[in-house]
Coordinates of C-alpha atoms and ligand atoms in Angstrom, one line a residue:
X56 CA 312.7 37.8 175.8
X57 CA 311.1 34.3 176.5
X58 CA 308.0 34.3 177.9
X59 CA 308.1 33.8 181.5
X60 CA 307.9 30.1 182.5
X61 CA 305.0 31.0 185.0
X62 CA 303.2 31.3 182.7
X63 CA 300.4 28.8 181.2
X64 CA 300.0 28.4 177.7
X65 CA 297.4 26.1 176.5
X66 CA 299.2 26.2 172.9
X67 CA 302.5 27.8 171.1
X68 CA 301.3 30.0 168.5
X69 CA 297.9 31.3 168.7
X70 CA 296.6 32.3 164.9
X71 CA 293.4 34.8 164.5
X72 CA 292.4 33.8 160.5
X73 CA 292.6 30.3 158.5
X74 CA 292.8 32.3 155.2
X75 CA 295.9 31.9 152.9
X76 CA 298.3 32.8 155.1
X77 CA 296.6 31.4 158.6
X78 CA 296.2 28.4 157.3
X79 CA 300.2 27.9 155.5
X80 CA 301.6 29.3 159.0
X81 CA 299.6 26.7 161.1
X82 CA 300.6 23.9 159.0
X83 CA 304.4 25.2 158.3
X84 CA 304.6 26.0 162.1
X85 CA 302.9 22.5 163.3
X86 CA 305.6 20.8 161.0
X87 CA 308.5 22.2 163.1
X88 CA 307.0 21.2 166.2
X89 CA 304.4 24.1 167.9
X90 CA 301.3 23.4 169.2
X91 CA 299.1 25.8 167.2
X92 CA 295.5 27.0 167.5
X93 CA 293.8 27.7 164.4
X94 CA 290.8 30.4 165.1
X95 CA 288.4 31.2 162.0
X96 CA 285.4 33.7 162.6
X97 CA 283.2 31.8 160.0
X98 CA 281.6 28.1 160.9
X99 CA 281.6 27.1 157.5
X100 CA 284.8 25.0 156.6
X101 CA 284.1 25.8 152.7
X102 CA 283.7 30.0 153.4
X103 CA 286.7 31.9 151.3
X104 CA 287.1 35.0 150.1
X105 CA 285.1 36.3 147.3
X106 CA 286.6 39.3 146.9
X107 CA 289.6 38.2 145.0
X108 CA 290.7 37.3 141.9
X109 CA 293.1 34.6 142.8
X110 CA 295.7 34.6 140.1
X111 CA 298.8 33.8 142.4
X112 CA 301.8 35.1 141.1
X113 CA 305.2 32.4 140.7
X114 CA 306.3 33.9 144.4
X115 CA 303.7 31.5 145.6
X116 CA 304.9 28.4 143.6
X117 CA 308.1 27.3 146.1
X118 CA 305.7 28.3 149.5
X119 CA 302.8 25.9 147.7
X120 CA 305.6 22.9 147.1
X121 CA 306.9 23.4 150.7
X122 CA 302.9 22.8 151.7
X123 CA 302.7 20.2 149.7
X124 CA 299.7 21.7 147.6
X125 CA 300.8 21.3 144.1
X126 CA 299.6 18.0 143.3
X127 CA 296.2 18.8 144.9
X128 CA 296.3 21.9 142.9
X129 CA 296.9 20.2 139.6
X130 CA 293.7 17.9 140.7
X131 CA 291.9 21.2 141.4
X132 CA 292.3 22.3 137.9
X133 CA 294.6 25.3 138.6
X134 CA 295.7 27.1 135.5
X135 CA 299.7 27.7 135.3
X136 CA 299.4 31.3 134.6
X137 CA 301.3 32.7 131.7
X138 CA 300.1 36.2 130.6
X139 CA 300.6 39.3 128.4
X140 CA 299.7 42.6 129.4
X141 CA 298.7 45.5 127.1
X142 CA 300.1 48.8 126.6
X143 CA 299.8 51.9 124.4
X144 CA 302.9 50.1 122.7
X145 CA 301.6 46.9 122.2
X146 CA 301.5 43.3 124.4
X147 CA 304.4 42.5 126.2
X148 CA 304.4 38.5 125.7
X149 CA 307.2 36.9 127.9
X150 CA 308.0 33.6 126.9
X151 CA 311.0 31.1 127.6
X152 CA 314.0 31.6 126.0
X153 CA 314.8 29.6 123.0
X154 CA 316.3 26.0 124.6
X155 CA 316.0 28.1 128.0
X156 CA 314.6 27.3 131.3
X157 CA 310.5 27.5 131.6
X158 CA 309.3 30.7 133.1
X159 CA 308.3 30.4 136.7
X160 CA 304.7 30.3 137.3
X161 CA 301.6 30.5 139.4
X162 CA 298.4 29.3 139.4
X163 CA 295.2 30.8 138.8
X164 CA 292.1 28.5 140.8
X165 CA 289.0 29.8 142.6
X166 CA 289.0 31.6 146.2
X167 CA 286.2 28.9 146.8
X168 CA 288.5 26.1 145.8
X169 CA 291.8 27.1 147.2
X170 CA 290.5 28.4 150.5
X171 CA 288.6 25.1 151.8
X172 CA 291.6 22.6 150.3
X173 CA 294.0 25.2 152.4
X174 CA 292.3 25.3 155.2
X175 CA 291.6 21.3 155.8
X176 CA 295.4 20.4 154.8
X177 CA 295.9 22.7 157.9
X178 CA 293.0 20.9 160.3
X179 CA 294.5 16.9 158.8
X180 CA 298.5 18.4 159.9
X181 CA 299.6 17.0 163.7
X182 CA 299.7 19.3 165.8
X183 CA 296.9 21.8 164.8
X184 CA 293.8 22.4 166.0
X185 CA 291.0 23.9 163.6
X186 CA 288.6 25.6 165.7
X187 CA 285.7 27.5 163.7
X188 CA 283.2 30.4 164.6
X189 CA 285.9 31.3 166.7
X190 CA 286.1 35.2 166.7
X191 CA 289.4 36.5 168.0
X192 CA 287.8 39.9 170.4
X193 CA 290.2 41.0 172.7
X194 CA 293.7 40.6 173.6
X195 CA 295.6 38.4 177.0
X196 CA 298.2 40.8 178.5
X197 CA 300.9 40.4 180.9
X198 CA 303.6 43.0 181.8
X199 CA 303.1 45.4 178.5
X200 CA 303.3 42.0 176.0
X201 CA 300.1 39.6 174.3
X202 CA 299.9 36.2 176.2
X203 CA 296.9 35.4 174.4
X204 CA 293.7 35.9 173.0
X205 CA 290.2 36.3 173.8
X206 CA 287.8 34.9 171.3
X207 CA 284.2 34.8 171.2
X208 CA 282.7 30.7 170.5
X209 CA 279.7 28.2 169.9
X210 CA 280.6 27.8 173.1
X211 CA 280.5 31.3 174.9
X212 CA 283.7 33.3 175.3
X213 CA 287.5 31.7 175.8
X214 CA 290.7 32.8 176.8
X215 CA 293.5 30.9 175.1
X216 CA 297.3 31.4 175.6
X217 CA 300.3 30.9 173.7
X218 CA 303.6 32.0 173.6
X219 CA 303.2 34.2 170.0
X220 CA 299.9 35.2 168.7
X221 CA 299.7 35.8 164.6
X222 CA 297.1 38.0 163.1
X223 CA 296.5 36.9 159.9
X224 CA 293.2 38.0 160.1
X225 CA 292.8 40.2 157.0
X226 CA 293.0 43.9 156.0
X227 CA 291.0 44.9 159.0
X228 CA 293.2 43.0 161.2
X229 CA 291.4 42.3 164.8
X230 CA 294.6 41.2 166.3
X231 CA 296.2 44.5 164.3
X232 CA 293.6 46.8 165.6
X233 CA 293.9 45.2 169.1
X234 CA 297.2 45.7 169.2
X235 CA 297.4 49.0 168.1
X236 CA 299.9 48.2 165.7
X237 CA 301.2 51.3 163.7
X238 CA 299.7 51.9 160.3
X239 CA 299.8 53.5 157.5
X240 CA 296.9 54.1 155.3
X241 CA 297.5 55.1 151.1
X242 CA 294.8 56.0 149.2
X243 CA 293.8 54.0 146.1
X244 CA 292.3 56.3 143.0
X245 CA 290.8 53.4 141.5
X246 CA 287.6 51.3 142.0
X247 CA 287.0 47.8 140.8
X248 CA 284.0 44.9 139.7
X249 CA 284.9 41.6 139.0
X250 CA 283.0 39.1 137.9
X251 CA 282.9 35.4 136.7
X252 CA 282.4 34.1 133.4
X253 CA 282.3 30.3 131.5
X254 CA 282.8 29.8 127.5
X255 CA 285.2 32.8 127.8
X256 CA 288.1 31.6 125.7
X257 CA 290.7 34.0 125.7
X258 CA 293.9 34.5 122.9
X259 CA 295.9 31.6 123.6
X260 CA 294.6 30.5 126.6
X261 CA 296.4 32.7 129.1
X262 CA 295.8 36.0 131.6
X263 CA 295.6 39.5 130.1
X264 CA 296.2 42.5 131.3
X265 CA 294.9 45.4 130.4
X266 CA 297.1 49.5 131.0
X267 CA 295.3 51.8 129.9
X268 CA 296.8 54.7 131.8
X269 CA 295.2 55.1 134.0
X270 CA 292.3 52.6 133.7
X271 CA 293.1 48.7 134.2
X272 CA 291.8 45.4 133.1
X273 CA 292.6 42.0 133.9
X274 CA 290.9 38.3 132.7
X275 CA 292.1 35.3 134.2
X276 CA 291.5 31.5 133.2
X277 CA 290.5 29.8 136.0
X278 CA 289.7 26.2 137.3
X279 CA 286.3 24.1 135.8
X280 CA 286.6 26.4 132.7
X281 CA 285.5 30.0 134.8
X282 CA 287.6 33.1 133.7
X283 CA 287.2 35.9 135.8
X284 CA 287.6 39.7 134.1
X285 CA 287.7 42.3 136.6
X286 CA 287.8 46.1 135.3
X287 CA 289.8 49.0 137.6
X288 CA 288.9 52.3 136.3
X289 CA 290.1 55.6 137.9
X290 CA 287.7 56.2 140.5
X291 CA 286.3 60.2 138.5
X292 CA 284.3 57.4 136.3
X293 CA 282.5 56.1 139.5
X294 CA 279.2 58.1 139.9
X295 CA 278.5 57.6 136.3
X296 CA 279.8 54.1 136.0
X297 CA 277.6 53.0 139.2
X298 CA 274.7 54.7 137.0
X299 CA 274.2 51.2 135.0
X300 CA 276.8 48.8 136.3
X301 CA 276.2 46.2 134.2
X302 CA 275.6 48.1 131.3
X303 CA 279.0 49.9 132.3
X304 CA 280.9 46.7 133.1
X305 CA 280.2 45.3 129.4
X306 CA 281.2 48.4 127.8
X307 CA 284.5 48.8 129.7
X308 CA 285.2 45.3 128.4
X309 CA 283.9 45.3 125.2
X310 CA 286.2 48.6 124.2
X311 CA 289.3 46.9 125.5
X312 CA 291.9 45.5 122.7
X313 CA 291.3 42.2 121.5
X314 CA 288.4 42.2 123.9
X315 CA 286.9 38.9 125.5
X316 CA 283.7 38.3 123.9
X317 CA 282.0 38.7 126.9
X318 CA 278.6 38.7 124.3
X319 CA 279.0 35.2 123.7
X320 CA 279.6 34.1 127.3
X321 CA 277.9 33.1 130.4
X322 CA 278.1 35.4 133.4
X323 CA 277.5 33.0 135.9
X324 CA 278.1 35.2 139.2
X325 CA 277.0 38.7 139.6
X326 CA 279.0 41.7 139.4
X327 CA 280.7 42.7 142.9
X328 CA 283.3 45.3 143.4
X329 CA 284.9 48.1 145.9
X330 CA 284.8 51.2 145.3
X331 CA 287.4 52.3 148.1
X332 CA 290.6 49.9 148.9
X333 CA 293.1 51.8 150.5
X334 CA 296.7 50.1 150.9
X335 CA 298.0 49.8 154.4
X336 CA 301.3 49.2 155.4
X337 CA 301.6 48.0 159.3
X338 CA 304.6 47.3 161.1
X339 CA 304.6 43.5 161.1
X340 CA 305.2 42.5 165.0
X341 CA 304.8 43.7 168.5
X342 CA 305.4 42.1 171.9
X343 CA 304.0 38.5 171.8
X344 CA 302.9 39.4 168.1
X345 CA 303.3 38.5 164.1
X346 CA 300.9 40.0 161.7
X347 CA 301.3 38.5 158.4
X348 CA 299.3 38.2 155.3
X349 CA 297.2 41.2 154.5
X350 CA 297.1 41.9 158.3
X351 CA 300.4 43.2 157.5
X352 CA 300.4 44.3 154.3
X353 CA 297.3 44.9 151.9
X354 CA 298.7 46.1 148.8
X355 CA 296.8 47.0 145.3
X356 CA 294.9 44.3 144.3
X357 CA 295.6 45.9 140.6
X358 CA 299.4 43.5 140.7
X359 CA 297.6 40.6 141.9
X360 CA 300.3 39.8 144.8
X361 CA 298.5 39.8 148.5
X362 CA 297.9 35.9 148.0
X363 CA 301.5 35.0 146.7
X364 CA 302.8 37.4 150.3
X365 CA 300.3 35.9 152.4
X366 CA 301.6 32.5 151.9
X367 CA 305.5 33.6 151.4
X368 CA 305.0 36.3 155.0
X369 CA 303.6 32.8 156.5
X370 CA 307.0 30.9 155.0
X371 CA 309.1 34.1 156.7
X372 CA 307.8 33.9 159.7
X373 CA 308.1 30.1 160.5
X374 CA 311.9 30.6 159.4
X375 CA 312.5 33.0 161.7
X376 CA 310.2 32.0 165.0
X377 CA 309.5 28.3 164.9
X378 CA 312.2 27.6 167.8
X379 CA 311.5 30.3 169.8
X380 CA 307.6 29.6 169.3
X381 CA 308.4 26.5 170.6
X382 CA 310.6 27.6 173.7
X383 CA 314.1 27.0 171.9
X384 CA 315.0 30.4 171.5
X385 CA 314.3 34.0 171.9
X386 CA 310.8 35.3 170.8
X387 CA 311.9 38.6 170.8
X388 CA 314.7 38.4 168.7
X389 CA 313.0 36.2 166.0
X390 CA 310.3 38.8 165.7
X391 CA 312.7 41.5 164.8
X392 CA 314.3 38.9 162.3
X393 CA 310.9 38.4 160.6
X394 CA 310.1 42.0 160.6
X395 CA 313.1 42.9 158.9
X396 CA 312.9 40.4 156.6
X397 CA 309.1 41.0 155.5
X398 CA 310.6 45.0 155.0
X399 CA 313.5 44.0 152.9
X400 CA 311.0 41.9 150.7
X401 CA 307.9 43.6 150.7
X402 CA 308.6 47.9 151.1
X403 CA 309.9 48.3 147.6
X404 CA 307.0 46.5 145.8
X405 CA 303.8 48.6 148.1
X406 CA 306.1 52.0 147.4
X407 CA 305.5 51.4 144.0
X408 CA 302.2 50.0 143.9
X409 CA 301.4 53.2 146.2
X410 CA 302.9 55.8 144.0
X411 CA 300.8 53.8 141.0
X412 CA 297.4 53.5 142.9
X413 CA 297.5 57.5 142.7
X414 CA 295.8 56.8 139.3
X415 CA 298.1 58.1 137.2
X416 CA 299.5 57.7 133.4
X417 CA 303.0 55.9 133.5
X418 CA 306.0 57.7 134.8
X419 CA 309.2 58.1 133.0
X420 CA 310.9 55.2 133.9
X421 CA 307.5 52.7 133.0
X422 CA 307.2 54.0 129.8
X423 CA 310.5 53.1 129.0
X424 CA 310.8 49.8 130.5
X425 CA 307.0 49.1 129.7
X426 CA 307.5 50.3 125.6
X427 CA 311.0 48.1 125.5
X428 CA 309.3 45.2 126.8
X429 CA 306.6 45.5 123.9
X430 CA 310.1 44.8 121.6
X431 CA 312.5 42.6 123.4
X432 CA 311.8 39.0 124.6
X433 CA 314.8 39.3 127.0
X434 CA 313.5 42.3 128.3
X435 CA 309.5 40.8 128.3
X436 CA 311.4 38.3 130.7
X437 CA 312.4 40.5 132.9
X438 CA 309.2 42.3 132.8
X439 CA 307.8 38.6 134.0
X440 CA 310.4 38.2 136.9
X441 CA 309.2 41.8 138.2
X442 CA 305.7 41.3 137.9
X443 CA 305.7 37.7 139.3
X444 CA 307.9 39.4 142.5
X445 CA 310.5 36.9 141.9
X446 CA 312.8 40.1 141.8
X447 CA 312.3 43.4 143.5
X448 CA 312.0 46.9 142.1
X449 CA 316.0 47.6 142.5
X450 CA 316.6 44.5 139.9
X451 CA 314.1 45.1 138.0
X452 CA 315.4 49.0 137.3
X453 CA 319.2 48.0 137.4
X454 CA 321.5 50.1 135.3
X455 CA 322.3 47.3 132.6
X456 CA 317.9 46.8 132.2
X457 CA 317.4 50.6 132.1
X458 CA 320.2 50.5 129.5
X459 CA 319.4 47.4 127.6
X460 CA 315.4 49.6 127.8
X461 CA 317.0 52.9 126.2
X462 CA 319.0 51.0 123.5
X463 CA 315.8 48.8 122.4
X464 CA 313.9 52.2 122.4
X465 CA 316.7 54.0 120.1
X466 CA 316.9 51.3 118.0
X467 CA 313.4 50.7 117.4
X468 CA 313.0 54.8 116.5
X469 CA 315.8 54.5 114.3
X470 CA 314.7 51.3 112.0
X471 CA 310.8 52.8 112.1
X472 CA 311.7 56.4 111.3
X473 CA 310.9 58.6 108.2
X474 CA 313.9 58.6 105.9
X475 CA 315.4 61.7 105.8
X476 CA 315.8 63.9 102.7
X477 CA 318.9 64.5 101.4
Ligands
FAD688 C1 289.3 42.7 144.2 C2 290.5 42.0 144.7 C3 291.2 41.2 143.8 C4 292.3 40.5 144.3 N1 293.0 39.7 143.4 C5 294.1 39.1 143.7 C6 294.8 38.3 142.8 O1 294.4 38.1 141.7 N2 296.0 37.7 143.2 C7 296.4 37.9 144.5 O2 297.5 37.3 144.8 N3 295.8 38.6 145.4 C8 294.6 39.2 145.1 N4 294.0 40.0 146.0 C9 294.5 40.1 147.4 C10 294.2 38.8 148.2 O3 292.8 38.6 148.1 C11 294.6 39.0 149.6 O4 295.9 39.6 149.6 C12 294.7 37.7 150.3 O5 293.4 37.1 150.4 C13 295.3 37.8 151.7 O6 295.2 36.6 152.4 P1 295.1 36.6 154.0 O7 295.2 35.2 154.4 O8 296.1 37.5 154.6 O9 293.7 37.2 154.4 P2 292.3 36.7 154.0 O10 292.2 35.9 152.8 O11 291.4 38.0 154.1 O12 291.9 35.8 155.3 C14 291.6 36.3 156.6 C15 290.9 35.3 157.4 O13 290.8 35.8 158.7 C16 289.4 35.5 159.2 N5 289.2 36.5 160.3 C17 289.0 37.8 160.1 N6 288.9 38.4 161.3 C18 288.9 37.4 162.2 C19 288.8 37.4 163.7 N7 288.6 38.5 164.4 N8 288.9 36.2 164.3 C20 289.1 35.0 163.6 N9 289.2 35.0 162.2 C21 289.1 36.2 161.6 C22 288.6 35.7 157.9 O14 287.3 35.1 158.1 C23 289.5 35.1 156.9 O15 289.2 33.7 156.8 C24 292.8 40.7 145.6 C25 292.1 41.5 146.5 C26 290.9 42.1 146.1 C27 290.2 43.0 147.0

């Protein structure tokens, strides 16, 4: 249904949140024609998140090119992000095939670089207006569908209108919560504490990962030389780990394989953390409504994916609503394209991460995609395309891998077993 031509909209697309995904939308969404709003809670055109660790995974990289980031990126100091990742087996080390294509990637830079050179791409693009310490409080409603939003200002309380509001406003979604969008909540049995480090070199430059079934570790190069390490054990180790956090925090690392030598290094922010981040699945639209972003989805921050999905949900939902947003089509019936589209990409992966975040050892199936991955570059690479969502969890666990997995395995037992006495 359109929205009814009585009535006034001072813009197209209303957005609550000029994070990662507020911020791509506005600008995608400006560039196909909509007047769009841009509402941030904080004054400050330099806040971003600091909760994060801000690897973006090579999902991001075509959503960044569309925006037109990469060269400013490169500027920034963003680190491609190649990586190897731990297990009881050994490192899994994808690399390029021999005379084969470079393995998609990322980039790993700072919240507190990314978030103001997003954010003021969006306020320079025609067509959107920035407007800061604007709080989105309340919700516009005509006949049972959002018209608009309330939002508290420097300049006292305003009502504007649009045509589609977007809450990309975060796990704690205002527009979500407004809305009453349905939810789901999943518990998360681990806690995590990150922190920032310089002269942290790490084997060969890249990210690691750490399984350690069911603990996890990650260190990330970053931008101006920082690497950030960030330790998620199961959360029975809290009360004693809270006991001496930083004492705790060093120790974790320093008993990690090849650990960083954190010894030797500067800790130049302190240690911050969560001790309770639930995933939440919400259905992405209602009447006169998009959530995307975290508002949407908050997943495990253990995969490192929200940022990469922030900015691809913003991508999905241009596609499907920029005519209608702009009175060329029906609202309505994009919103049910974007929905189904951000279900067909996104349910498989939070399943999964759901089912992991239980805290628990690897299941069947991992530790025999995870050990052959520890032996096969072919099978490393696939490992890469997963974990980089570039493919979903029905591709990554297709017959031929699962096979390819079982006859590495078999192999491998074969050539390092005891010979048998005749
Ligand atoms: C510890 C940790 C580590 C992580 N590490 C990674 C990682 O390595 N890689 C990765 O890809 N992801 C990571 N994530 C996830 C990532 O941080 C999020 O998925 C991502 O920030 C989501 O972006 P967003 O734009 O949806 O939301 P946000 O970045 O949260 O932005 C929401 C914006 O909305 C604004 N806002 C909120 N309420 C209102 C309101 N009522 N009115 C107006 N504005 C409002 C906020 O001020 C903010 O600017 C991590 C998360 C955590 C917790």
């Amino acid at each position: 249904m359109a929205t009814p031509e009585s009535a006034v909209q001072d813009y197209d697309v209303v957005i609550s949140g000029a994070g990662l995904a507020g911020s791509a939308a506005a600008i995608l969404l400006a560039r196909r024609g909509a007047r769009v709003a841009l509402l941030e809670r904080r004054s400050d055109p330099e806040a971003y998140k600091v909760l994060c660790t801000h690897s973006l995974t090579a999902c991001a990289y075509p959503v960044l090119d569309e925006l037109g980031l990469i060269p400013a990126l490169e500027k920034a100091g963003a680190v491609r992000n190649a990586a190897r990742w731990h297990t009881r087996w050994g490192w899994i080390e994808p690399r390029s095939a021999p005379a084969g294509p470079e393995l998609p990637y990322g980039y790993n830079i700072r919240r507190s670089t990314l978030d103001p050179l997003i954010r003021s791409h969006a306020a320079q693009t025609p067509g959107v207006d920035l407007l800061l310490g604007h709080q989105v409080t309340g919700l516009v409603r005509d006949a049972g569908r959002t018209v608009g939003v309330r939002a508290s200002s420097p300049q006292g309380e305003r009502e504007i209108r649009a045509r589609l509001v977007v809450g990309a406003d975060g796990k704690d979604s205002a527009v979500a919560k407004l809305a009453e969008v349905p939810a789901r909540r999943y518990e998360n049995g681990r806690f995590g504490y990150l922190a920032h480090f310089r002269d942290l070199p790490l084997p060969g430059g890249v990210s690691h990962a750490w399984f350690l079934e069911p603990d996890m570790a990650y260190a990330f190069p970053n931008d101006d030389g920082v690497t950030v390490l960030a330790v998620l054990p199961d959360k029975k180790r809290l009360p004693a780990f809270r006991e001496d956090l930083e004492g705790s925090f060093a120790a974790f690392v320093r008993a990690l394989p090849e650990a960083p030598p954190i010894d030797a290094a500067e800790r130049i922010t302190k240690i911050t953390g969560m001790v309770d981040y639930p995933l939440h699945t919400r259905k992405p639209t209602a009447p006169g409504i998009a959530l995307i972003g975290d508002a949407a989805l908050t997943g495990d921050p253990l995969w490192g994916v929200g940022c990469g999905w922030a900015l691809q949900s913003a991508h999905w939902l241009t596609e499907a609503t920029a005519a209608a947003a702009t009175g060329r089509g029906d609202l309505d019936r994009s919103l049910a394209l974007y929905a189904r589209r951000h279900r067909r990409r996104l349910t498989g992966h939070q399943l999964l991460a759901v089912d992991f975040a239980r805290s628990r050892p690897f299941n069947p199936v991992e530790r025999l995609m995870f050990s052959a991955a520890t032996l096969d570059a072919s099978l490393a690479r696939h490992m890469h395309l997963f974990g980089s969502r570039l493919i979903g969890p029905l591709r990554f666990l297709n017959p031929l891998a699962l096979a390819k997995a079982s006859v590495v395995n078999i192999k491998h037992l074969r050539a390092t077993a005891p010979p048998t006495r005749s």
